C-alpha cells in the first residue's frame, strides 16, 4: 500500500461502554446489546441521534464526506476494529472530561489515547477538550 494522499472520508465514532459488541461487521459497524439485560435499552438510540445531529451541524461546511458509527464495548478495541475496517490513516481523540468522576474513571480504566498508542500502529492525535489558562489560579 502506497502513501496516502489525503483523507477521502472522515469516520466519526462514539463507543458506548454500557453495551457490548455482539457482532462486528466488515464495514466497522457493530451489532450491540446492553451489558445489563434488565436495564432500559432504548437510551442509546436517542444518544446516537443527538451525536449525529451535532456532527451534521459542526461538519456541514467542511467539504469532506463523513460517516458516523455507534460502537460498543471497550473503546480502544472498538476504535481499532473500526480503523482496520475503514483503513483509517489515524485517530483523533479528545482528552478526558474535567471533574473528579472523569479522573477516577480514567485511573480505573486508563486512558483511551494511551491504550491506542500502545496496541496498534496508527498515529493518535489527542485534542484537549478544554483550554488551560496557565495564568489562572489552580482550583483544588
PDB file of C-alpha atoms in Angstrom:
ATOM      1  CA  UNK A   1       0.000   0.000   0.000  1.00  0.00           C
ATOM      2  CA  UNK A   2       1.426   3.374  -1.027  1.00  0.00           C
ATOM      3  CA  UNK A   3       1.365   6.644   0.921  1.00  0.00           C
ATOM      4  CA  UNK A   4      -1.995   8.260   1.498  1.00  0.00           C
ATOM      5  CA  UNK A   5      -2.564  11.490  -0.445  1.00  0.00           C
ATOM      6  CA  UNK A   6      -5.340  12.818   1.790  1.00  0.00           C
ATOM      7  CA  UNK A   7      -8.433  11.762   3.603  1.00  0.00           C
ATOM      8  CA  UNK A   8     -11.241  10.659   1.337  1.00  0.00           C
ATOM      9  CA  UNK A   9     -13.685  10.480   4.234  1.00  0.00           C
ATOM     10  CA  UNK A  10     -13.885  11.352   7.908  1.00  0.00           C
ATOM     11  CA  UNK A  11     -15.167   8.494  10.034  1.00  0.00           C
ATOM     12  CA  UNK A  12     -16.511   9.616  13.422  1.00  0.00           C
ATOM     13  CA  UNK A  13     -17.341   7.206  16.219  1.00  0.00           C
ATOM     14  CA  UNK A  14     -18.749   7.012  19.721  1.00  0.00           C
ATOM     15  CA  UNK A  15     -18.111   3.986  21.914  1.00  0.00           C
ATOM     16  CA  UNK A  16     -20.813   3.137  24.444  1.00  0.00           C
ATOM     17  CA  UNK A  17     -19.178   1.352  27.353  1.00  0.00           C
ATOM     18  CA  UNK A  18     -22.535   0.267  28.778  1.00  0.00           C
ATOM     19  CA  UNK A  19     -23.088  -2.006  25.774  1.00  0.00           C
ATOM     20  CA  UNK A  20     -21.095  -4.860  24.255  1.00  0.00           C
ATOM     21  CA  UNK A  21     -20.491  -5.782  20.638  1.00  0.00           C
ATOM     22  CA  UNK A  22     -22.370  -8.956  19.785  1.00  0.00           C
ATOM     23  CA  UNK A  23     -21.043  -8.976  16.212  1.00  0.00           C
ATOM     24  CA  UNK A  24     -18.518  -6.847  14.319  1.00  0.00           C
ATOM     25  CA  UNK A  25     -19.253  -6.161  10.661  1.00  0.00           C
ATOM     26  CA  UNK A  26     -16.745  -5.733   7.840  1.00  0.00           C
ATOM     27  CA  UNK A  27     -17.669  -2.037   7.451  1.00  0.00           C
ATOM     28  CA  UNK A  28     -16.701  -1.318  11.077  1.00  0.00           C
ATOM     29  CA  UNK A  29     -20.249  -1.158  12.408  1.00  0.00           C
ATOM     30  CA  UNK A  30     -21.357  -3.453  15.213  1.00  0.00           C
ATOM     31  CA  UNK A  31     -24.482  -5.182  16.441  1.00  0.00           C
ATOM     32  CA  UNK A  32     -24.629  -4.430  20.155  1.00  0.00           C
ATOM     33  CA  UNK A  33     -26.626  -5.197  23.256  1.00  0.00           C
ATOM     34  CA  UNK A  34     -26.848  -3.817  26.778  1.00  0.00           C
ATOM     35  CA  UNK A  35     -24.447  -5.312  29.306  1.00  0.00           C
ATOM     36  CA  UNK A  36     -27.260  -5.225  31.869  1.00  0.00           C
ATOM     37  CA  UNK A  37     -30.094  -7.315  30.385  1.00  0.00           C
ATOM     38  CA  UNK A  38     -32.545  -5.863  32.925  1.00  0.00           C
ATOM     39  CA  UNK A  39     -31.701  -2.226  32.209  1.00  0.00           C
ATOM     40  CA  UNK A  40     -33.549   0.149  29.901  1.00  0.00           C
ATOM     41  CA  UNK A  41     -32.302  -0.492  26.382  1.00  0.00           C
ATOM     42  CA  UNK A  42     -33.538   2.458  24.343  1.00  0.00           C
ATOM     43  CA  UNK A  43     -31.362   5.351  25.582  1.00  0.00           C
ATOM     44  CA  UNK A  44     -28.574   4.569  23.132  1.00  0.00           C
ATOM     45  CA  UNK A  45     -30.804   5.318  20.139  1.00  0.00           C
ATOM     46  CA  UNK A  46     -31.501   8.859  21.320  1.00  0.00           C
ATOM     47  CA  UNK A  47     -27.804   9.351  22.114  1.00  0.00           C
ATOM     48  CA  UNK A  48     -26.923   8.224  18.590  1.00  0.00           C
ATOM     49  CA  UNK A  49     -29.436  10.683  17.082  1.00  0.00           C
ATOM     50  CA  UNK A  50     -28.075  13.586  19.141  1.00  0.00           C
ATOM     51  CA  UNK A  51     -24.477  12.813  18.199  1.00  0.00           C
ATOM     52  CA  UNK A  52     -25.356  12.548  14.503  1.00  0.00           C
ATOM     53  CA  UNK A  53     -27.275  15.855  14.652  1.00  0.00           C
ATOM     54  CA  UNK A  54     -24.352  17.578  16.350  1.00  0.00           C
ATOM     55  CA  UNK A  55     -21.880  16.199  13.802  1.00  0.00           C
ATOM     56  CA  UNK A  56     -24.111  17.315  10.930  1.00  0.00           C
ATOM     57  CA  UNK A  57     -24.124  20.858  12.310  1.00  0.00           C
ATOM     58  CA  UNK A  58     -20.393  21.013  13.020  1.00  0.00           C
ATOM     59  CA  UNK A  59     -19.313  19.376   9.757  1.00  0.00           C
ATOM     60  CA  UNK A  60     -21.894  20.979   7.438  1.00  0.00           C
ATOM     61  CA  UNK A  61     -19.401  23.262   5.685  1.00  0.00           C
ATOM     62  CA  UNK A  62     -16.213  21.204   5.980  1.00  0.00           C
ATOM     63  CA  UNK A  63     -16.328  19.873   2.415  1.00  0.00           C
ATOM     64  CA  UNK A  64     -15.280  16.368   3.455  1.00  0.00           C
ATOM     65  CA  UNK A  65     -17.737  13.473   3.366  1.00  0.00           C
ATOM     66  CA  UNK A  66     -18.210  11.862   6.747  1.00  0.00           C
ATOM     67  CA  UNK A  67     -19.835   8.869   8.386  1.00  0.00           C
ATOM     68  CA  UNK A  68     -20.704   8.006  11.954  1.00  0.00           C
ATOM     69  CA  UNK A  69     -20.517   4.678  13.759  1.00  0.00           C
ATOM     70  CA  UNK A  70     -22.086   3.967  17.139  1.00  0.00           C
ATOM     71  CA  UNK A  71     -19.832   1.337  18.688  1.00  0.00           C
ATOM     72  CA  UNK A  72     -19.902  -0.652  21.907  1.00  0.00           C
ATOM     73  CA  UNK A  73     -17.543  -2.214  24.403  1.00  0.00           C
ATOM     74  CA  UNK A  74     -14.002  -1.240  25.290  1.00  0.00           C
ATOM     75  CA  UNK A  75     -13.142   1.992  23.481  1.00  0.00           C
ATOM     76  CA  UNK A  76      -9.623   1.115  22.314  1.00  0.00           C
ATOM     77  CA  UNK A  77     -10.698  -2.253  20.953  1.00  0.00           C
ATOM     78  CA  UNK A  78     -13.805  -0.877  19.223  1.00  0.00           C
ATOM     79  CA  UNK A  79     -11.887   2.008  17.646  1.00  0.00           C
ATOM     80  CA  UNK A  80      -9.075  -0.283  16.489  1.00  0.00           C
ATOM     81  CA  UNK A  81     -11.618  -2.601  14.830  1.00  0.00           C
ATOM     82  CA  UNK A  82     -13.230   0.371  13.076  1.00  0.00           C
ATOM     83  CA  UNK A  83      -9.868   1.768  11.959  1.00  0.00           C
ATOM     84  CA  UNK A  84      -8.893  -1.587  10.493  1.00  0.00           C
ATOM     85  CA  UNK A  85     -12.251  -1.922   8.727  1.00  0.00           C
ATOM     86  CA  UNK A  86     -12.109   1.522   7.086  1.00  0.00           C
ATOM     87  CA  UNK A  87      -8.304   1.551   6.637  1.00  0.00           C
ATOM     88  CA  UNK A  88      -8.018   4.721   8.716  1.00  0.00           C
ATOM     89  CA  UNK A  89      -4.914   6.879   8.445  1.00  0.00           C
ATOM     90  CA  UNK A  90      -5.017   7.600  12.192  1.00  0.00           C
ATOM     91  CA  UNK A  91      -7.055   8.558  15.229  1.00  0.00           C
ATOM     92  CA  UNK A  92      -8.111  11.877  16.696  1.00  0.00           C
ATOM     93  CA  UNK A  93      -9.356  11.537  20.269  1.00  0.00           C
ATOM     94  CA  UNK A  94     -10.254  14.061  22.943  1.00  0.00           C
ATOM     95  CA  UNK A  95      -8.791  14.313  26.403  1.00  0.00           C
ATOM     96  CA  UNK A  96     -10.859  13.261  29.379  1.00  0.00           C
ATOM     97  CA  UNK A  97     -13.695  15.418  30.615  1.00  0.00           C
ATOM     98  CA  UNK A  98     -12.954  17.692  33.573  1.00  0.00           C
ATOM     99  CA  UNK A  99     -14.017  16.683  37.045  1.00  0.00           C
ATOM    100  CA  UNK A 100     -13.307  14.184  39.752  1.00  0.00           C
ATOM    101  CA  UNK A 101     -15.567  11.492  38.261  1.00  0.00           C
ATOM    102  CA  UNK A 102     -13.635  11.503  34.992  1.00  0.00           C
ATOM    103  CA  UNK A 103     -10.296  11.361  36.855  1.00  0.00           C
ATOM    104  CA  UNK A 104     -11.451   8.365  38.888  1.00  0.00           C
ATOM    105  CA  UNK A 105     -12.782   6.619  35.778  1.00  0.00           C
ATOM    106  CA  UNK A 106      -9.503   7.207  33.920  1.00  0.00           C
ATOM    107  CA  UNK A 107      -7.499   5.955  36.910  1.00  0.00           C
ATOM    108  CA  UNK A 108      -9.519   2.731  36.897  1.00  0.00           C
ATOM    109  CA  UNK A 109      -9.989   2.211  33.149  1.00  0.00           C
ATOM    110  CA  UNK A 110      -6.901   4.001  31.841  1.00  0.00           C
ATOM    111  CA  UNK A 111      -6.581   6.459  29.002  1.00  0.00           C
ATOM    112  CA  UNK A 112      -8.079   5.529  25.631  1.00  0.00           C
ATOM    113  CA  UNK A 113      -5.349   7.501  23.847  1.00  0.00           C
ATOM    114  CA  UNK A 114      -2.585   5.700  25.735  1.00  0.00           C
ATOM    115  CA  UNK A 115      -4.103   2.281  25.092  1.00  0.00           C
ATOM    116  CA  UNK A 116      -4.474   3.114  21.385  1.00  0.00           C
ATOM    117  CA  UNK A 117      -0.856   4.229  21.058  1.00  0.00           C
ATOM    118  CA  UNK A 118       0.384   1.062  22.755  1.00  0.00           C
ATOM    119  CA  UNK A 119      -1.707  -1.519  20.917  1.00  0.00           C
ATOM    120  CA  UNK A 120      -1.848  -0.620  17.229  1.00  0.00           C
ATOM    121  CA  UNK A 121       0.263   1.047  14.541  1.00  0.00           C
ATOM    122  CA  UNK A 122      -1.799   4.098  13.529  1.00  0.00           C
ATOM    123  CA  UNK A 123      -0.870   7.587  14.761  1.00  0.00           C
ATOM    124  CA  UNK A 124      -3.001   9.067  17.541  1.00  0.00           C
ATOM    125  CA  UNK A 125      -3.585  12.806  17.908  1.00  0.00           C
ATOM    126  CA  UNK A 126      -5.007  13.888  21.261  1.00  0.00           C
ATOM    127  CA  UNK A 127      -7.026  17.122  21.254  1.00  0.00           C
ATOM    128  CA  UNK A 128      -7.703  18.941  24.547  1.00  0.00           C
ATOM    129  CA  UNK A 129     -11.375  19.402  25.353  1.00  0.00           C
ATOM    130  CA  UNK A 130     -10.684  22.498  27.449  1.00  0.00           C
ATOM    131  CA  UNK A 131      -8.006  25.147  27.087  1.00  0.00           C
ATOM    132  CA  UNK A 132      -5.834  25.605  30.154  1.00  0.00           C
ATOM    133  CA  UNK A 133      -5.172  29.203  31.145  1.00  0.00           C
ATOM    134  CA  UNK A 134      -1.779  28.975  32.821  1.00  0.00           C
ATOM    135  CA  UNK A 135      -2.256  32.422  34.391  1.00  0.00           C
ATOM    136  CA  UNK A 136      -5.427  31.392  36.226  1.00  0.00           C
ATOM    137  CA  UNK A 137      -5.051  30.055  39.777  1.00  0.00           C
ATOM    138  CA  UNK A 138      -5.328  26.297  40.160  1.00  0.00           C
ATOM    139  CA  UNK A 139      -8.517  25.026  41.709  1.00  0.00           C
ATOM    140  CA  UNK A 140      -8.248  22.205  44.248  1.00  0.00           C
TER     141      UNK A 140
END
